[in-house]
Short mmCIF file of C-alpha atoms in Angstrom, two decimals:
data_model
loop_
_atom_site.label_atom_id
_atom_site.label_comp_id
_atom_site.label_asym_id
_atom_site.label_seq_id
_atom_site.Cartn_x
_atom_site.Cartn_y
_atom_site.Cartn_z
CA UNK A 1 -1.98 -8.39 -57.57
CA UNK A 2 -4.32 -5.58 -57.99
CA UNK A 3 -4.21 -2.27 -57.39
CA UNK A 4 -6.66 -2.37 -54.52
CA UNK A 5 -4.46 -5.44 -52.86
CA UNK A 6 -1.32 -3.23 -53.28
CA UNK A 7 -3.57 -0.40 -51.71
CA UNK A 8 -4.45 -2.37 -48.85
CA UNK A 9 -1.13 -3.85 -47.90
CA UNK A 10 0.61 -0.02 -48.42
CA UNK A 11 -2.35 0.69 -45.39
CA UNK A 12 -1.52 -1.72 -43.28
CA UNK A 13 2.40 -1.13 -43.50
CA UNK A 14 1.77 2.44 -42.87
CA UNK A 15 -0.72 1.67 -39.68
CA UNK A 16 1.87 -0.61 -38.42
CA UNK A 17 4.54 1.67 -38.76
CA UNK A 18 2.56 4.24 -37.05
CA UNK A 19 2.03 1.87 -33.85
CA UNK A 20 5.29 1.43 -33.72
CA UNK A 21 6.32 4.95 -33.75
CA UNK A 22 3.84 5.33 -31.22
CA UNK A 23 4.81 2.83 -29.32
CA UNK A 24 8.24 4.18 -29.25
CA UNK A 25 7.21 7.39 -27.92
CA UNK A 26 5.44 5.99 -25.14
CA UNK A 27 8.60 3.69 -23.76
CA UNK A 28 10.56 6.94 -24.29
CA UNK A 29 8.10 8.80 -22.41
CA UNK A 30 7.62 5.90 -19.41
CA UNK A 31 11.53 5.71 -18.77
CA UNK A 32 11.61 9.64 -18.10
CA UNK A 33 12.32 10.01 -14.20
CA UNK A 34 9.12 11.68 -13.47
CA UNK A 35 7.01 9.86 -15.74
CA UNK A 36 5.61 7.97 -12.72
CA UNK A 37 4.78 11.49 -10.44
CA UNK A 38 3.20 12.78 -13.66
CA UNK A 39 0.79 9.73 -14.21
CA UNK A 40 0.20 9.70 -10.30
CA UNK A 41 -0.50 13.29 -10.61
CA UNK A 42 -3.31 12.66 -13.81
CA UNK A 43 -4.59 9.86 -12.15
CA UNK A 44 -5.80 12.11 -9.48
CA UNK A 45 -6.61 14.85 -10.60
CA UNK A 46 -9.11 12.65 -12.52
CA UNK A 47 -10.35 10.84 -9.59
CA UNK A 48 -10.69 14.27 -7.83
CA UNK A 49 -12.86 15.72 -10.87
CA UNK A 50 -14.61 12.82 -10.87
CA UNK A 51 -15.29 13.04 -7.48
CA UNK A 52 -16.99 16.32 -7.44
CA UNK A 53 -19.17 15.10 -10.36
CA UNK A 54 -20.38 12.02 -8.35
CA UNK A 55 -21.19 14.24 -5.26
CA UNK A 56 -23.16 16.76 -7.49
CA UNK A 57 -25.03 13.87 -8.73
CA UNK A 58 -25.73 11.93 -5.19
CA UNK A 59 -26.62 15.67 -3.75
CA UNK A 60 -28.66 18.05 -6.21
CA UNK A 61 -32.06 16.78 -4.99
CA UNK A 62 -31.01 16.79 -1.01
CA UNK A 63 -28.87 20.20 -1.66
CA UNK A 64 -32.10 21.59 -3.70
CA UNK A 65 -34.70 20.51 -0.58
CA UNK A 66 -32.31 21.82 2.09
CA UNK A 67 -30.35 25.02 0.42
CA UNK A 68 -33.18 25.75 -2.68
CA UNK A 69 -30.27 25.01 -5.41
CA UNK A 70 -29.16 21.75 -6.51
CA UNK A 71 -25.22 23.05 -7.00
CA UNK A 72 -24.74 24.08 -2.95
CA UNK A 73 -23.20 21.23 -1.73
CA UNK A 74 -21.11 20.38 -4.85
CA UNK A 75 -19.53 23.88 -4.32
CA UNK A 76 -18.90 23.47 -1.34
CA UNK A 77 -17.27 19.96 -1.87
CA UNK A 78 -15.30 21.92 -4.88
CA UNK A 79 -14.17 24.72 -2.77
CA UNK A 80 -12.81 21.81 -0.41
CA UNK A 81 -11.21 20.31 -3.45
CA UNK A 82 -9.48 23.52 -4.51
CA UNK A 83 -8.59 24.02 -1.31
CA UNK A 84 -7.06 20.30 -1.85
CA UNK A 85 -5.04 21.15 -5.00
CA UNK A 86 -3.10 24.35 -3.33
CA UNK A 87 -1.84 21.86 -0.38
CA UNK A 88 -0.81 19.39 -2.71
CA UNK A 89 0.96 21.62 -4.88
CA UNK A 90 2.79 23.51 -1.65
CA UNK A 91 3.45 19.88 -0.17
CA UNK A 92 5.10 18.62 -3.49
CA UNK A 93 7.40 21.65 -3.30
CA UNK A 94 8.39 21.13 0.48
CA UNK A 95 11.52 19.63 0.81
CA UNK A 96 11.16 15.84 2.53
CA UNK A 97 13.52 15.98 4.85
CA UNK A 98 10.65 18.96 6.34
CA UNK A 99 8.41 16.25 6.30
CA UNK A 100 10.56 13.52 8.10
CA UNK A 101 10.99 16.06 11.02
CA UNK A 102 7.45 16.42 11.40
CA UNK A 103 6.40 12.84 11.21
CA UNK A 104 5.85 11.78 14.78
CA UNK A 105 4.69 15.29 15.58
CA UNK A 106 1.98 15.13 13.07
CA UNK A 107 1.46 11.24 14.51
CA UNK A 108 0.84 12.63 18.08
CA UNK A 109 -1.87 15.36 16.64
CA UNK A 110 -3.69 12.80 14.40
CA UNK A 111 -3.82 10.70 17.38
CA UNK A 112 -4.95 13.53 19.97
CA UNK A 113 -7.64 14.23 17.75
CA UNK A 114 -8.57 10.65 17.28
CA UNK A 115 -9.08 9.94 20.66
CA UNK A 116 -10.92 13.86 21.47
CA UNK A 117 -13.34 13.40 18.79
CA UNK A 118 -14.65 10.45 21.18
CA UNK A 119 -15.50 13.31 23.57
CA UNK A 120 -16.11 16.55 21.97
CA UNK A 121 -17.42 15.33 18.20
CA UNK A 122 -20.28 15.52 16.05
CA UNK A 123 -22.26 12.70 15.26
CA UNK A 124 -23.44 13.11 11.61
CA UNK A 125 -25.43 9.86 10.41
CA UNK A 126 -24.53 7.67 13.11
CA UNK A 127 -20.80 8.46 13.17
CA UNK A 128 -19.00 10.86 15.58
CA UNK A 129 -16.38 11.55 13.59
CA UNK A 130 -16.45 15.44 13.37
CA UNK A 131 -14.86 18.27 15.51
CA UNK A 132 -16.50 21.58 14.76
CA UNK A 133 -14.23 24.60 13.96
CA UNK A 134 -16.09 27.80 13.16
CA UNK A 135 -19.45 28.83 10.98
CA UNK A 136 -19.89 25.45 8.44
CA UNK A 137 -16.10 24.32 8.94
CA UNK A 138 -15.60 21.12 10.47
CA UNK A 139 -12.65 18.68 11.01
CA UNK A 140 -12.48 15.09 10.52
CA UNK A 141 -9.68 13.32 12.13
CA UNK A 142 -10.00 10.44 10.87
CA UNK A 143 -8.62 11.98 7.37
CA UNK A 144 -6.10 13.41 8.45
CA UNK A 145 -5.00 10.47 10.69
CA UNK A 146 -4.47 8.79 7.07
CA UNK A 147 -2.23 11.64 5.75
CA UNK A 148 -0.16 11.68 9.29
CA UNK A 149 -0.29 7.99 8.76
CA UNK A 150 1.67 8.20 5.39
CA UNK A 151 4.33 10.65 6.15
CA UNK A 152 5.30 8.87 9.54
CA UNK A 153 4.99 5.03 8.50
CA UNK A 154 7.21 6.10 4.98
CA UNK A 155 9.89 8.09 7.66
CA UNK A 156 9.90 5.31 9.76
CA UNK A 157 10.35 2.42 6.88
CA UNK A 158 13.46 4.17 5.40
CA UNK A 159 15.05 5.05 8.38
CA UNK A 160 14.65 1.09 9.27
CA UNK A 161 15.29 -0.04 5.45
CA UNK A 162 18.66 -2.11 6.33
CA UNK A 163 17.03 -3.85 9.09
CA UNK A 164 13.23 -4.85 7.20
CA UNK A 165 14.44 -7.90 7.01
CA UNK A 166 13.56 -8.84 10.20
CA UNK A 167 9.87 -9.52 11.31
CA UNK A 168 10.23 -7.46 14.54
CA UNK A 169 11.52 -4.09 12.54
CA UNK A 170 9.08 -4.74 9.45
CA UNK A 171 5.86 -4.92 11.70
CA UNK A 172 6.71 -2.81 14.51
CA UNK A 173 6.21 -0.04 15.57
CA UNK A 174 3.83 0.39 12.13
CA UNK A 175 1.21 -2.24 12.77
CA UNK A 176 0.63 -1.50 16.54
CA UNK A 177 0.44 1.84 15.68
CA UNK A 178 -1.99 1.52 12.86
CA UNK A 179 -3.83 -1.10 14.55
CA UNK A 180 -4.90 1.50 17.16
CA UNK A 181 -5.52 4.36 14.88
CA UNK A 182 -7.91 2.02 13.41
CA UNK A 183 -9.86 0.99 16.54
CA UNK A 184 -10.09 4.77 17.32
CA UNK A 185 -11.74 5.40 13.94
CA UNK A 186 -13.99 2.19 14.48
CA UNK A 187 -15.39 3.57 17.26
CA UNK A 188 -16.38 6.50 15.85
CA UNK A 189 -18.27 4.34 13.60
CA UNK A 190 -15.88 5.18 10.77
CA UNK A 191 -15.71 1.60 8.94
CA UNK A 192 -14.79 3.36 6.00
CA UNK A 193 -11.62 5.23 6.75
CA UNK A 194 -10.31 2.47 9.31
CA UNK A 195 -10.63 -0.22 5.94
CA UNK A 196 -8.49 3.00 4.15
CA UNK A 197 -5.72 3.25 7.04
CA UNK A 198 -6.03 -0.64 6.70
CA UNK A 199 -5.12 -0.32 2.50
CA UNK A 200 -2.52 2.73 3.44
CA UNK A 201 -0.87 0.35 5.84
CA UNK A 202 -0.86 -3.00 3.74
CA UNK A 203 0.50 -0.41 0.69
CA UNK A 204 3.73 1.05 2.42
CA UNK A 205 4.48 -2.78 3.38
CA UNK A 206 3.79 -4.37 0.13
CA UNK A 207 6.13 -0.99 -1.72
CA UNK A 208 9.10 -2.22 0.54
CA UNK A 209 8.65 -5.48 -0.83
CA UNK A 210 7.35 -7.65 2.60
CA UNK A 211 6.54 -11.03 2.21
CA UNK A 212 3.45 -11.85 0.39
CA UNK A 213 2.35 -14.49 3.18
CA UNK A 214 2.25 -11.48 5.18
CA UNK A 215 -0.80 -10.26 3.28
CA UNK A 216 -2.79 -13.50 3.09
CA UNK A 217 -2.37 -13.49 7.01
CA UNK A 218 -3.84 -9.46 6.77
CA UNK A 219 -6.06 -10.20 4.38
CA UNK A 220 -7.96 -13.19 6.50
CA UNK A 221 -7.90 -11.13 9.73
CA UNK A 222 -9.55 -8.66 7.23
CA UNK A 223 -12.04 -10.92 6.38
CA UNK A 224 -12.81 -11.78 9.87
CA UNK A 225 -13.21 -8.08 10.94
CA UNK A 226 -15.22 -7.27 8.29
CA UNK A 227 -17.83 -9.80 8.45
CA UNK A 228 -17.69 -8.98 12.28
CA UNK A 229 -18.15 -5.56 11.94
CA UNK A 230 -20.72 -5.82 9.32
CA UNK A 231 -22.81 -8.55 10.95
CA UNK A 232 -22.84 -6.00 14.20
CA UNK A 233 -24.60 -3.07 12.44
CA UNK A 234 -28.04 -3.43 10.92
CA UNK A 235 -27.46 -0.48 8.59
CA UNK A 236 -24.12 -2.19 7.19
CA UNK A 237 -26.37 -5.45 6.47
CA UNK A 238 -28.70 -3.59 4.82
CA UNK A 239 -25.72 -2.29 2.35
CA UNK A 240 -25.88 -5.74 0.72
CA UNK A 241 -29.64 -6.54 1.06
#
């Protein structure tokens, strides 16, 4: 054997050792209890980065026609995101049970506002799905229908978790009430965030481990109302032309 053979089998014992030291760090770092609200934390915090690069990069020649710099909107859409990352951190340190005795209250607002932005919103690109507040500040219900959404429909599955076993208490009261938050936001012209309260929904039943027929029955219904939906608005066709 040569020296260079010797040489190259001392590298590849070495590299191989290294992987596995690696790879021991990362199990030890996975099984840490919080390992799983620290990668859901990165993961967003990516997303929401970018996020704000995407919008700079859809916007700069609209925000540099309409506001004379091409950074104006993705300021503003930063500012918003800021704003974003103080809730989130004050929300992760809020006790849940705060957040269980809110549920159906915040339910009731995201579905007052649902149903008044029918009557009193602004229609921005052929959707009325904004309630002006004050100088450029403006409320969309439909997004915060999806956080009220969350907090209630997770309350109400663990405070039902012996009885999910049952059809009746897995699908209801959620799905009724999701199914109507979701015609609200349809007729605001919202397809977007009624397919997201759609996902939200078909996530908290697929964490509490429902029946996976259950989502091939969703996800044909799906189908259906999507190709509905999308064969009933020109500007939706025109999305895949």
């Amino acid at each position: 054997m040569t020296a260079i053979d010797h040489g190259g089998e001392q590298a590849t014992a070495d590299r191989e050792t290294a992987d596995r030291r690696l790879s021991a760090r990362v199990k030890v770092r996975l099984a840490h209890p919080l390992s799983t609200y620290y990668l859901l934390i990165g993961a967003s915090m990516l997303l929401l980065v970018l996020g704000v690069i995407m919008v700079l990069s859809a916007s700069s020649i609209e925000s540099y026609r309409v506001f004379g710099s091409a950074y104006t909107l993705a300021q503003r859409q930063a500012m918003f995101a800021v704003i974003g990352v103080i809730v989130m951190i004050i929300a992760a340190r809020t006790a849940i049970v705060f957040w269980r005795k809110l549920s159906w209250l915040l339910l009731s607002i995201a579905l007052l506002l649902l149903v008044a932005v029918l009557f009193i919103g602004v229609e921005v690109a052929g959707q009325r799905n904004w309630i002006d507040l004050f100088g450029p500040f403006r409320l969309q219900p439909s997004e915060f229908a999806k956080f009220a959404l969350i907090v209630w429909g997770a309350d109400l599955l663990a405070r039902k978790s012996n009885l999910l076993s049952s059809w009746k208490h897995l699908l209801i009261p959620l799905l009724p009430v999701a199914g109507f938050m979701m015609v609200l936001v349809l007729l605001e012209g919202d397809f977007g965030n009624a397919f997201m309260l759609a996902a939200i929904t078909c996530g908290m039943l697929f964490a509490i481990g429902a029946p996976l027929r259950l989502f091939a029955l969703i996800a044909g219904l799906g189908a259906l109302g999507v190709w509905l939906l999308t064969i009933a608005a020109p500007y939706r066709m025109e999305r895949f032309s």
